[in-house]
PDB file of C-alpha atoms and ligand atoms in Angstrom:
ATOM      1  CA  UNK A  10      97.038 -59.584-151.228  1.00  0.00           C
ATOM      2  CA  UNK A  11      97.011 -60.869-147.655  1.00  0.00           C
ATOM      3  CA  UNK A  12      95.013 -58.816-145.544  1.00  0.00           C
ATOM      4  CA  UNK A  13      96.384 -56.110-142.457  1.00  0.00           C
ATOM      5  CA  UNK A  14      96.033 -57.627-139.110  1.00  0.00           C
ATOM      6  CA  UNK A  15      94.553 -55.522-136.831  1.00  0.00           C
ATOM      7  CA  UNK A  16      95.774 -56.401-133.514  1.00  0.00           C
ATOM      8  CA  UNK A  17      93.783 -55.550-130.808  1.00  0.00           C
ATOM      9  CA  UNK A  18      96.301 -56.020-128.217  1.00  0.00           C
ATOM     10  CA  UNK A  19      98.831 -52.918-129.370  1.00  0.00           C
ATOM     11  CA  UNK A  20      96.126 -50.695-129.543  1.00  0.00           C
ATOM     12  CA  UNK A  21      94.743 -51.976-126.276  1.00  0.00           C
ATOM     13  CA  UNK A  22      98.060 -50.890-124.675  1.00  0.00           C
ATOM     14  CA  UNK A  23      98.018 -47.408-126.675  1.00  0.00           C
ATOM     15  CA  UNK A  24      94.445 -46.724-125.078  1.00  0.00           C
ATOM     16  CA  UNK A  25      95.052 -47.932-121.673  1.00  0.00           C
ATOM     17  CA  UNK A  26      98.604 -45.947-121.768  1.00  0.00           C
ATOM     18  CA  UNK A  27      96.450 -42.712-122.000  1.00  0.00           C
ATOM     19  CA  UNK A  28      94.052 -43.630-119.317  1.00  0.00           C
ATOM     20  CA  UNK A  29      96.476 -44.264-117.060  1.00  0.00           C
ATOM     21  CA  UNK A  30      97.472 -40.804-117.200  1.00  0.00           C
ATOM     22  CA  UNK A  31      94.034 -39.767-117.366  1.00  0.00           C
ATOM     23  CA  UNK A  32      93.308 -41.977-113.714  1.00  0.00           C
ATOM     24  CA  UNK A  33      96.880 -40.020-112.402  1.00  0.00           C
ATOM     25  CA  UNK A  34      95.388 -36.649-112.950  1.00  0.00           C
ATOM     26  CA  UNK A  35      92.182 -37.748-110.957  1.00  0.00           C
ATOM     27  CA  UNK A  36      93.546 -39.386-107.777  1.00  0.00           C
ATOM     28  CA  UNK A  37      95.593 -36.044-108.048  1.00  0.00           C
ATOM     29  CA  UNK A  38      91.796 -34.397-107.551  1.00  0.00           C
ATOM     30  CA  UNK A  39      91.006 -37.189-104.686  1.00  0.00           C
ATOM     31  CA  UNK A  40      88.949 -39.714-107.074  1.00  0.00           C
ATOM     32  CA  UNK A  41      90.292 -43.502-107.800  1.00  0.00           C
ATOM     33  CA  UNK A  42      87.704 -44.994-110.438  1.00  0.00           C
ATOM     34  CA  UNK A  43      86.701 -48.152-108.536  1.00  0.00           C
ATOM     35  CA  UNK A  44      85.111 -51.045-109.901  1.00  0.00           C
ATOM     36  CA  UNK A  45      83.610 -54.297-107.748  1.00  0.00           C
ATOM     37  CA  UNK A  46      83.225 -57.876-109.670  1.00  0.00           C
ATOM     38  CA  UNK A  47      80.839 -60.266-108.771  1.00  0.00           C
ATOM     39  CA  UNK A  48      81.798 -63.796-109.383  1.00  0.00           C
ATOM     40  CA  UNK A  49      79.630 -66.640-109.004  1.00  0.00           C
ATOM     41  CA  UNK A  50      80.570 -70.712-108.986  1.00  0.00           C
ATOM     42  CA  UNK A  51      83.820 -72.201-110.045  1.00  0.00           C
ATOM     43  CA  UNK A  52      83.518 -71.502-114.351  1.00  0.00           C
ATOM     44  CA  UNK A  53      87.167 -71.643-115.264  1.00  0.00           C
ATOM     45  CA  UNK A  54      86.519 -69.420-118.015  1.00  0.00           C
ATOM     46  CA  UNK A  55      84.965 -66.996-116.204  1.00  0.00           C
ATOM     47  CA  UNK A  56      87.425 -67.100-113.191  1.00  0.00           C
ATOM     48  CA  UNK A  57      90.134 -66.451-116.436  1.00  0.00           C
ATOM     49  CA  UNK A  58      88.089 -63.216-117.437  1.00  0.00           C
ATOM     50  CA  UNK A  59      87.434 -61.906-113.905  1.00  0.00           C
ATOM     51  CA  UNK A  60      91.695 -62.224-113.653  1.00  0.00           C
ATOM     52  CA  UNK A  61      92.184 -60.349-117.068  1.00  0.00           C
ATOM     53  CA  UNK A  62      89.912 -57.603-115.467  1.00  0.00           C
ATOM     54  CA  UNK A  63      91.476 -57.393-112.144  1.00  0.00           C
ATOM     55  CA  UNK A  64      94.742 -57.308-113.807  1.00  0.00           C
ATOM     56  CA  UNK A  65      94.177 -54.655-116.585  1.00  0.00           C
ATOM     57  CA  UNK A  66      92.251 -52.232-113.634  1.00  0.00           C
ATOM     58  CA  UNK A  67      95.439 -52.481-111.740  1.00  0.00           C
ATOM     59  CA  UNK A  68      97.423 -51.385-114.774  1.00  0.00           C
ATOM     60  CA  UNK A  69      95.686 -48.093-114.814  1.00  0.00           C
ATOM     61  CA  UNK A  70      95.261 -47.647-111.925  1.00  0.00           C
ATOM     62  CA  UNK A  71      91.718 -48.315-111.225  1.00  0.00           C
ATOM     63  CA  UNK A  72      90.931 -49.771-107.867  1.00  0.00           C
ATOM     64  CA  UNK A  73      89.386 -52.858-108.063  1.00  0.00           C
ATOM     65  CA  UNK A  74      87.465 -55.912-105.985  1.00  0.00           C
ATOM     66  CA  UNK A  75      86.126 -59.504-106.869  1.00  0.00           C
ATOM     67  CA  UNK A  76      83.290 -60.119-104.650  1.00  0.00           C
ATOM     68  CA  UNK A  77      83.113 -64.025-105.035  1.00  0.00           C
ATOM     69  CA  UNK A  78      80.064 -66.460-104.411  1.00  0.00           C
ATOM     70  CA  UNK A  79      78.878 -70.280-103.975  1.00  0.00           C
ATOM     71  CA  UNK A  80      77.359 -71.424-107.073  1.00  0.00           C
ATOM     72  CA  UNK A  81      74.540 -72.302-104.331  1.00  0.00           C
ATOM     73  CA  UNK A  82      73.753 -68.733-103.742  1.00  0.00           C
ATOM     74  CA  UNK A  83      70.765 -67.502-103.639  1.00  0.00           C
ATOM     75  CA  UNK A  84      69.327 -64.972-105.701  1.00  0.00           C
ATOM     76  CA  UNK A  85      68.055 -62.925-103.144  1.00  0.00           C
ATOM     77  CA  UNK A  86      71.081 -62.402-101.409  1.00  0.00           C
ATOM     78  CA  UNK A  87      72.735 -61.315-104.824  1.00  0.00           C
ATOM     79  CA  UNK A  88      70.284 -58.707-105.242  1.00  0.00           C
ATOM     80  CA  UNK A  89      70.552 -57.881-101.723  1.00  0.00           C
ATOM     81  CA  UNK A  90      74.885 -57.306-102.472  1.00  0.00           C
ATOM     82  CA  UNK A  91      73.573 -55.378-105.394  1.00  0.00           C
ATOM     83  CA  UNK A  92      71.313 -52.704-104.336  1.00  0.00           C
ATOM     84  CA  UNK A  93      74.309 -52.230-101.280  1.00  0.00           C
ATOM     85  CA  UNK A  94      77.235 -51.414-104.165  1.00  0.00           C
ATOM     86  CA  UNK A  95      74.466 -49.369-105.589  1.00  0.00           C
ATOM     87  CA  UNK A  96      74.227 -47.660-102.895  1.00  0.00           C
ATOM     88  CA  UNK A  97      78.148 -47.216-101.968  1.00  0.00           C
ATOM     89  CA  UNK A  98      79.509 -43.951-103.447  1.00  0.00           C
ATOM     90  CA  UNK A  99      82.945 -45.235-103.566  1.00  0.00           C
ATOM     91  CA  UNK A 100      81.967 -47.862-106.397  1.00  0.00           C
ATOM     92  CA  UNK A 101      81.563 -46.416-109.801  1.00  0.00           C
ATOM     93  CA  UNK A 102      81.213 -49.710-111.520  1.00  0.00           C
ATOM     94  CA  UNK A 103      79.481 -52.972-111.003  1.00  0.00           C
ATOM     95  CA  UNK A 104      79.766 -55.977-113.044  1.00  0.00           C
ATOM     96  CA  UNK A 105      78.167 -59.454-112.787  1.00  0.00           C
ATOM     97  CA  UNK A 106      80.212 -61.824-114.464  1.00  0.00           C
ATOM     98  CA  UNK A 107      77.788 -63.960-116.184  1.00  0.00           C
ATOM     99  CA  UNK A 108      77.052 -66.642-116.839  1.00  0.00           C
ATOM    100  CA  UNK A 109      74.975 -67.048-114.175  1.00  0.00           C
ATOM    101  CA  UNK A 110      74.338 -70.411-112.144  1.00  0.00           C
ATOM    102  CA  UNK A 111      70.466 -71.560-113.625  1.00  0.00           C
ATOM    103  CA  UNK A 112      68.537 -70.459-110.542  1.00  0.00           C
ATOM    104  CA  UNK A 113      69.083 -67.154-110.559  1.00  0.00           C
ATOM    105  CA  UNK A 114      67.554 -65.004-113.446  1.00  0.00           C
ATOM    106  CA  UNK A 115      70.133 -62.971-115.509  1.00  0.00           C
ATOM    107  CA  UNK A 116      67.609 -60.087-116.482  1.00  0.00           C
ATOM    108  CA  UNK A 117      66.902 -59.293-112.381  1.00  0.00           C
ATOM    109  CA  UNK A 118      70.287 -59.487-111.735  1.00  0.00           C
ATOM    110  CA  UNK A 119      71.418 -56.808-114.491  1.00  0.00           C
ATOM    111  CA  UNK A 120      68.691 -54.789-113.863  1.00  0.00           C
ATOM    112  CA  UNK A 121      69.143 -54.068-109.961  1.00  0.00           C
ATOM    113  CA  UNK A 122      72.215 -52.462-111.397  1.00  0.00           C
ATOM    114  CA  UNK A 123      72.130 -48.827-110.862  1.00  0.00           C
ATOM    115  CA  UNK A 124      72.275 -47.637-114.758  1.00  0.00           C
ATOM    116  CA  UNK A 125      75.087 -45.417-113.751  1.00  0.00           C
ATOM    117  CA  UNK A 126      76.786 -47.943-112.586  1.00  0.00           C
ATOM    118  CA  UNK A 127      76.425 -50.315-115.231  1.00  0.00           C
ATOM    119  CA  UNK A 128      79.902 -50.440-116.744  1.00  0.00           C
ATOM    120  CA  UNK A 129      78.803 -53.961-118.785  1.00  0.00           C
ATOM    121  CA  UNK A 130      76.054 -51.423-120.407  1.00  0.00           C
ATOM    122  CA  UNK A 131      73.655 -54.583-120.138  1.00  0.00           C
ATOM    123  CA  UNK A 132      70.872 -52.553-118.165  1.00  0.00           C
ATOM    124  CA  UNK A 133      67.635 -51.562-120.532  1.00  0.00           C
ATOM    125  CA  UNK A 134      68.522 -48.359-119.439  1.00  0.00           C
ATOM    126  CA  UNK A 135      71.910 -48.225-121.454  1.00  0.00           C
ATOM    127  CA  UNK A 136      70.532 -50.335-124.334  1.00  0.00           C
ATOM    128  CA  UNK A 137      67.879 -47.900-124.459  1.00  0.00           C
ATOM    129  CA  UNK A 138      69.752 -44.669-124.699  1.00  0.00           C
ATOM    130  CA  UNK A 139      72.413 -46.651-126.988  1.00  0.00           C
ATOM    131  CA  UNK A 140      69.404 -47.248-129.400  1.00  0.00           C
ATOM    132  CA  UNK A 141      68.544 -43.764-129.795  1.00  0.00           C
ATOM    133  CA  UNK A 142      71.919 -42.242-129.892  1.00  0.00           C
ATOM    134  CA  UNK A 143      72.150 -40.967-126.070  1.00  0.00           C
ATOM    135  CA  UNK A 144      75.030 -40.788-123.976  1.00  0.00           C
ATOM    136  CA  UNK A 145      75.237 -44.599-122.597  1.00  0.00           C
ATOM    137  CA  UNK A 146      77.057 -47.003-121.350  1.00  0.00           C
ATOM    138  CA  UNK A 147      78.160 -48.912-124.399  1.00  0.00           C
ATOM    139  CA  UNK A 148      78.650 -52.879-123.986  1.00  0.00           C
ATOM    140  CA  UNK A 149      82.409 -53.613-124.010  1.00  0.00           C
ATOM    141  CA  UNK A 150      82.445 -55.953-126.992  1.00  0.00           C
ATOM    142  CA  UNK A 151      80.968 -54.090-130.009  1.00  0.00           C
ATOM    143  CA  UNK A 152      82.080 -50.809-128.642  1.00  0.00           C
ATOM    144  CA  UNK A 153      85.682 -51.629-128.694  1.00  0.00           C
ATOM    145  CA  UNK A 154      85.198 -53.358-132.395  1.00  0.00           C
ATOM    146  CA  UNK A 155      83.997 -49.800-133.518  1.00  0.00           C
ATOM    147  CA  UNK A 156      87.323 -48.526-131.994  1.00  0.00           C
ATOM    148  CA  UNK A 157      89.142 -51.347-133.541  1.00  0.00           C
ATOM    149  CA  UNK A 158      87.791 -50.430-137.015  1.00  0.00           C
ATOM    150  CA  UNK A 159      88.428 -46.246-136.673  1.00  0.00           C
ATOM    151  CA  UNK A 160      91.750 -46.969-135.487  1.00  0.00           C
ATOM    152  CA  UNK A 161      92.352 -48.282-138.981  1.00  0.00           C
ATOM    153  CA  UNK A 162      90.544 -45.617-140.831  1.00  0.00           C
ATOM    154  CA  UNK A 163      87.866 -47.856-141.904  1.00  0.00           C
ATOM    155  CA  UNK A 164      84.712 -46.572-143.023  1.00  0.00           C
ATOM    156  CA  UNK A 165      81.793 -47.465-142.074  1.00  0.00           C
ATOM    157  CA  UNK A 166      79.065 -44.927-143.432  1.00  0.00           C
ATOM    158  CA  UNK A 167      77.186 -46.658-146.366  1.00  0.00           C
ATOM    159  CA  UNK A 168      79.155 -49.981-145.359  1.00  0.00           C
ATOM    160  CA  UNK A 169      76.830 -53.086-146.057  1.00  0.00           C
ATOM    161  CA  UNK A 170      78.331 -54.941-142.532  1.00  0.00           C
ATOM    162  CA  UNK A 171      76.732 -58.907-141.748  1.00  0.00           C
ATOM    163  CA  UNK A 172      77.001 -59.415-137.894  1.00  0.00           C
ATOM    164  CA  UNK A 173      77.160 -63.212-137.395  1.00  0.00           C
ATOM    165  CA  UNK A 174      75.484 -64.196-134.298  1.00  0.00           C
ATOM    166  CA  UNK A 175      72.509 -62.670-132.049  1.00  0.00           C
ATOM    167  CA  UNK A 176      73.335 -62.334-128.894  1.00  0.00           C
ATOM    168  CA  UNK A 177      72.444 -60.026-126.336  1.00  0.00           C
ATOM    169  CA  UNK A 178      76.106 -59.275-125.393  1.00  0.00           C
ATOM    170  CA  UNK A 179      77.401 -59.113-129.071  1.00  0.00           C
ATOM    171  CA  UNK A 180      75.666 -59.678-131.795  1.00  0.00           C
ATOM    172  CA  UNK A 181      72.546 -57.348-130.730  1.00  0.00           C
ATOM    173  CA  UNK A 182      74.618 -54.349-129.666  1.00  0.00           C
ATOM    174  CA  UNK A 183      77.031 -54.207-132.301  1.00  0.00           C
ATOM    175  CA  UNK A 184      74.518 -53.931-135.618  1.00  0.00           C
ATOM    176  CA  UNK A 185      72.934 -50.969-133.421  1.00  0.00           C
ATOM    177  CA  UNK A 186      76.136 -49.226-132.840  1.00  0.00           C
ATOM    178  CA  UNK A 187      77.204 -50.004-136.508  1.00  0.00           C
ATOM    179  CA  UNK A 188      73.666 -48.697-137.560  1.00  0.00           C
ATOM    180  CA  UNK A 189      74.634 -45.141-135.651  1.00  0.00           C
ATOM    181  CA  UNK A 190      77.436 -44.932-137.214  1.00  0.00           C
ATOM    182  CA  UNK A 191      75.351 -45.186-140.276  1.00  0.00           C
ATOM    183  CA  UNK A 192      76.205 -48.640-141.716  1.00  0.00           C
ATOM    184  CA  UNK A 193      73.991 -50.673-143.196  1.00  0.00           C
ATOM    185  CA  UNK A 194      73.172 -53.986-140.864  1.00  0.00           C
ATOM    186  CA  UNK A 195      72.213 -57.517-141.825  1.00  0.00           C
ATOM    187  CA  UNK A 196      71.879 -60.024-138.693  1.00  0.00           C
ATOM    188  CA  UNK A 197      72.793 -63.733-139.608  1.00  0.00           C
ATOM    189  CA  UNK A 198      72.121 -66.563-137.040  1.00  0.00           C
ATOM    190  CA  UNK A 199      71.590 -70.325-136.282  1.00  0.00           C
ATOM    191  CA  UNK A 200      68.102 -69.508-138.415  1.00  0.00           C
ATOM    192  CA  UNK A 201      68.756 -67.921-141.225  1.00  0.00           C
ATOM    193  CA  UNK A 202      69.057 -69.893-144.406  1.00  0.00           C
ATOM    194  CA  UNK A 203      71.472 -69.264-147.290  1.00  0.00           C
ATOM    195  CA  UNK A 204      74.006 -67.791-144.544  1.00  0.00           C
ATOM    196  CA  UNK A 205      76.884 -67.604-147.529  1.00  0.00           C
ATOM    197  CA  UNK A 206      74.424 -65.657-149.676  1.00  0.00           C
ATOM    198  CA  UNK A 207      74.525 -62.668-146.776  1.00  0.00           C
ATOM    199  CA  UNK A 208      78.244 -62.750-145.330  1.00  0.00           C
ATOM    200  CA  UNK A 209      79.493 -63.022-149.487  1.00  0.00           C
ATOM    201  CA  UNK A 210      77.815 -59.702-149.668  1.00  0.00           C
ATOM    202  CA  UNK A 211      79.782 -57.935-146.342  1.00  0.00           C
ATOM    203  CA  UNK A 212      82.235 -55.492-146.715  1.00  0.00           C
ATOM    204  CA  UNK A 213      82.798 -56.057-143.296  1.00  0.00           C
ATOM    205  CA  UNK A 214      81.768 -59.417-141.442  1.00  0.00           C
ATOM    206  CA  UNK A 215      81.628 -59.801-137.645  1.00  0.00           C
ATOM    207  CA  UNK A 216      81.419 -62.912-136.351  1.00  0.00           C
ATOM    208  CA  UNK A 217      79.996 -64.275-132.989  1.00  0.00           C
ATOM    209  CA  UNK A 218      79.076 -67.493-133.312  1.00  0.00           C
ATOM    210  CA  UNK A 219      81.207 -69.664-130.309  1.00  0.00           C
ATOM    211  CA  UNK A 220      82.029 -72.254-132.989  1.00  0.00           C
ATOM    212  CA  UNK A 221      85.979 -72.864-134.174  1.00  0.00           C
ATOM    213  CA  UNK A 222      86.758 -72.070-137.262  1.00  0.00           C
ATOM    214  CA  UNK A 223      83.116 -71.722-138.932  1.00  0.00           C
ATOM    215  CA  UNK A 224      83.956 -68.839-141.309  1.00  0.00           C
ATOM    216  CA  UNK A 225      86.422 -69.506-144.097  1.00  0.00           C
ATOM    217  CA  UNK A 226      87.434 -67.652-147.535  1.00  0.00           C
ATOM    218  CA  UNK A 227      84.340 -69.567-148.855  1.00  0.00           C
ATOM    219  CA  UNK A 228      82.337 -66.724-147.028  1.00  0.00           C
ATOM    220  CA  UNK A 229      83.842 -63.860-147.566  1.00  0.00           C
ATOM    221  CA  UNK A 230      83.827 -61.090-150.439  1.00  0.00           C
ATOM    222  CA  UNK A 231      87.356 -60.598-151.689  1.00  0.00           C
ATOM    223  CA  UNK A 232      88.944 -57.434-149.852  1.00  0.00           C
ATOM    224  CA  UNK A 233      86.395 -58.018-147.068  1.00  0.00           C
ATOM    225  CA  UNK A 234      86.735 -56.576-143.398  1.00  0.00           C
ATOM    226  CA  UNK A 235      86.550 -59.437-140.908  1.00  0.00           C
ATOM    227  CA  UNK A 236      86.198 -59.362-137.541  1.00  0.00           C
ATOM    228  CA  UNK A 237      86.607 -62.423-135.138  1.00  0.00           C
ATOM    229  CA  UNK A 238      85.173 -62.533-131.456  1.00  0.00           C
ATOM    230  CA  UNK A 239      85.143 -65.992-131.197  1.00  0.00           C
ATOM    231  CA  UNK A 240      86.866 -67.580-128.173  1.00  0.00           C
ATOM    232  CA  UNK A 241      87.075 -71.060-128.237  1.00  0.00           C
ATOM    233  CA  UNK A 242      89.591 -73.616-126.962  1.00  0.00           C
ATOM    234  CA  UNK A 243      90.609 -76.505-129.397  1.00  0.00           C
ATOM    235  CA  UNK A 244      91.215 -80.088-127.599  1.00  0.00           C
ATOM    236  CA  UNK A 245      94.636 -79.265-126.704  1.00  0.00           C
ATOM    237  CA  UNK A 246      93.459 -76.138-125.153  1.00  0.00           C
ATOM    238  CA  UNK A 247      94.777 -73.511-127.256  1.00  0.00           C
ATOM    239  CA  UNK A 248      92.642 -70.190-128.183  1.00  0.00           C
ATOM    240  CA  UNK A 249      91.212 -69.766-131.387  1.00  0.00           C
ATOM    241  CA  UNK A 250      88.464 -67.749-132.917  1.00  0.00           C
ATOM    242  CA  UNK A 251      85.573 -68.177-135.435  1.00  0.00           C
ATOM    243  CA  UNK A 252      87.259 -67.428-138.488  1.00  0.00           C
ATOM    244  CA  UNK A 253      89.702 -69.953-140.078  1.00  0.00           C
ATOM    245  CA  UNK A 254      92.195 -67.113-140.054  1.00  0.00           C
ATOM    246  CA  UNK A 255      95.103 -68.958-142.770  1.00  0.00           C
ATOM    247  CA  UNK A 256      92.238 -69.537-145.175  1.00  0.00           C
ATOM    248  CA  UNK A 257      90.984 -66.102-144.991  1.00  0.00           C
ATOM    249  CA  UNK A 258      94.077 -63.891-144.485  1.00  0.00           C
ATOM    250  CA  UNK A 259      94.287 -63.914-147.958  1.00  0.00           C
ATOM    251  CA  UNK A 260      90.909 -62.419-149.302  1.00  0.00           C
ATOM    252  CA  UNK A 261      90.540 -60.103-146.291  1.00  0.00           C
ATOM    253  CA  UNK A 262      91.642 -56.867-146.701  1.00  0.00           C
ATOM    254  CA  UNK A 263      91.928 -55.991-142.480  1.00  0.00           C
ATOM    255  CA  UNK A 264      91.565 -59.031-139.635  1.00  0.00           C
ATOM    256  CA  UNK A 265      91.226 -60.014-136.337  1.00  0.00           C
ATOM    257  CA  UNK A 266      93.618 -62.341-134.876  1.00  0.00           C
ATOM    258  CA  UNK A 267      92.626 -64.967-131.677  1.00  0.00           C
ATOM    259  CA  UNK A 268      93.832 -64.377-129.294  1.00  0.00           C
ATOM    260  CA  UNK A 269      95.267 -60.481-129.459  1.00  0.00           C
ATOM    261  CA  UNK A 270      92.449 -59.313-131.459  1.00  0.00           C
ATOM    262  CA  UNK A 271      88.952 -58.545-129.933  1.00  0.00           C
ATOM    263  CA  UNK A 272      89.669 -59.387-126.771  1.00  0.00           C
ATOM    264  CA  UNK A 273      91.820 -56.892-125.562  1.00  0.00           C
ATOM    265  CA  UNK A 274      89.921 -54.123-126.421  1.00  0.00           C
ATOM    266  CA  UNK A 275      86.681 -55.408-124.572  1.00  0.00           C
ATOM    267  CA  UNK A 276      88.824 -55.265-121.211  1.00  0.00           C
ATOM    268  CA  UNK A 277      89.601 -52.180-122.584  1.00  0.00           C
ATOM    269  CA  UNK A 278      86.340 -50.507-123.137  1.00  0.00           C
ATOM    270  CA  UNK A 279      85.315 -52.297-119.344  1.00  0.00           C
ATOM    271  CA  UNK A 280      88.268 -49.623-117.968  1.00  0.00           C
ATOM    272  CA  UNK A 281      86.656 -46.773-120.049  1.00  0.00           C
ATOM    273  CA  UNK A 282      83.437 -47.170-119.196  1.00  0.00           C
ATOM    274  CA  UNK A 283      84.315 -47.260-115.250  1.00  0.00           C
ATOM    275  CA  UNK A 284      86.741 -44.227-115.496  1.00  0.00           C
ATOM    276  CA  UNK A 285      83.859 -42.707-117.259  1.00  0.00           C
ATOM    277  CA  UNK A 286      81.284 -43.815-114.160  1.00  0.00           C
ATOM    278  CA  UNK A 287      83.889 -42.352-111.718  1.00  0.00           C
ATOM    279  CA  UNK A 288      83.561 -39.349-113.576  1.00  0.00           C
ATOM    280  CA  UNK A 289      79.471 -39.630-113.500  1.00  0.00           C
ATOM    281  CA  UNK A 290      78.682 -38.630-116.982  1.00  0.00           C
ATOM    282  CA  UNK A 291      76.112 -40.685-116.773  1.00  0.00           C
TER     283      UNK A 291
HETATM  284  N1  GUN B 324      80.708 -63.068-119.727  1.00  0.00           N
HETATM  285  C1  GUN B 324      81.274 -63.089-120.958  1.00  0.00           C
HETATM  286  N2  GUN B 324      81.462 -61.836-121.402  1.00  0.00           N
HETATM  287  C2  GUN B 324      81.013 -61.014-120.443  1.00  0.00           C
HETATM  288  C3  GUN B 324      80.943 -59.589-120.320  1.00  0.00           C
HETATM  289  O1  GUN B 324      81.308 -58.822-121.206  1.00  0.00           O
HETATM  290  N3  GUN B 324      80.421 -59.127-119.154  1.00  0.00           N
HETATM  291  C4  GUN B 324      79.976 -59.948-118.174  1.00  0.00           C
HETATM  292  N4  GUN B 324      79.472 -59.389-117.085  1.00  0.00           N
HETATM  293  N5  GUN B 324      80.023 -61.256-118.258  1.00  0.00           N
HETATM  294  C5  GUN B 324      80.538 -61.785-119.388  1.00  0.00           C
END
């Protein structure tokens, strides 16, 4: 039976419909959630994402700015920008697009972030409080997955789920949030050996990897849930995902398309997170 697409971008729309009444009702009380972008260098992906963001805050109705900087900045000044939005009550949110240009190190940078400003959820802070099941900033990616998988009813209690891929945006964050939810988490990465022997076991398999196309039927269980972040251009520059979505469409019981799948609901869960900082809940 070919599996239910779950696509990322209707519910997106659904979500965002409601916040954009929920941003009408506060202006109405004299607060516009704002949030201020920093973008370093000239990375045409991340100019691309920094323009998804700008347009989706507009759509809402959150106010927003892209602060933009010479690759050749230096990290000082950066922090220096930082600790001033931290310090401006009319910014809610702060985000540093990364990647970063080598010479300046990440971890400072996302730490100067005022945790309750940290709409990302990157700060130890947030990862922190996520880890023991505190109110938090949650990072976009996984937490708009888990909204992507309740939307369908999916359970996830007592769920053996394989998250493909390590990383500290992704793959770290989502087996926590899985594990509150009370899943049970295997991590797979660019180490571990027998990969097919884990993912054939998932009843639902995320993947983050960043390679096209890496995950076919061969490594799923039949009736599987899969879930594709990957974003990756092929040579004639089209999107596509991790998942060899033709091959596995048929075993899966729910999917992810790329593009309209995952993506989406990160922007998404970036506009939650800074309507929720406007509201200082944190
Ligand atoms: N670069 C790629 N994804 C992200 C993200 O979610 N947040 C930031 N700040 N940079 C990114």
């Amino acid at each position: 039976m070919a599996a239910e697409i779950i696509n990322g971008q209707l519910l997106a729309k659904e979500l965002r419909r409601n916040m954009k009444n929920e941003i009408a009702e506060l202006k109405q009380k004299g607060l516009t959630p704002h949030l201020t972008v920093i973008l370093i260098g000239d990375d045409p992906a991340s100019h691309s994402y920094v323009r998804g963001k700008e347009k989706a805050s507009a759509e809402v109705g959150i106010s927003s700015k892209i602060i933009r900087m010479d690759k050749t900045v230096d990290q000082k000044t950066l922090l220096t920008k930082i600790a001033a939005l931290n310090k401006d009550e009319n910014v809610h949110g702060i985000l540093v697009q990364l990647p970063l240009p080598k010479h300046i190190e990440e971890q400072k940078v996302i730490e100067a972030i005022d945790p309750a400003k940290d709409v990302d959820g990157f700060h130890p802070i947030n990862i922190g409080r996520m880890m023991v099941g505190q109110d938090a900033f949650l990072p976009c990616t996984p937490y708009g997955i888990i909204e992507m998988l309740k939307s369908k009813n999916i359970e996830i209690a007592g769920k053996h789920v394989v998250v493909m891929g390590r990383s500290n945006i992704v793959g770290k964050p989502m087996g926590q949030l899985l594990l509150n939810e009370n899943a049970t988490v295997t991590y797979c990465h660019s180490k571990t050996q027998d990969i097919k022997s884990y993912t054939k076991k998932a009843d639902i398999l995320i993947v983050a990897v960043g390679k096209a196309n890496i995950v076919d039927s061969s490594y799923i269980k039949d009736g599987a849930v899969v879930i594709d972040v990957g974003v990756n251009r092929t040579e004639e520059g089209k999107l596509t995902g991790d998942v060899d979505f033709d091959d596995v469409k048929e075993m899966a019981s729910f999917l992810t398309p790329v593009p309209k799948g995952v993506g989406p609901m990160t922007i998404t869960m970036l506009l939650s997170n800074t309507i929720k900082a406007a509201k200082g809940l944190s």
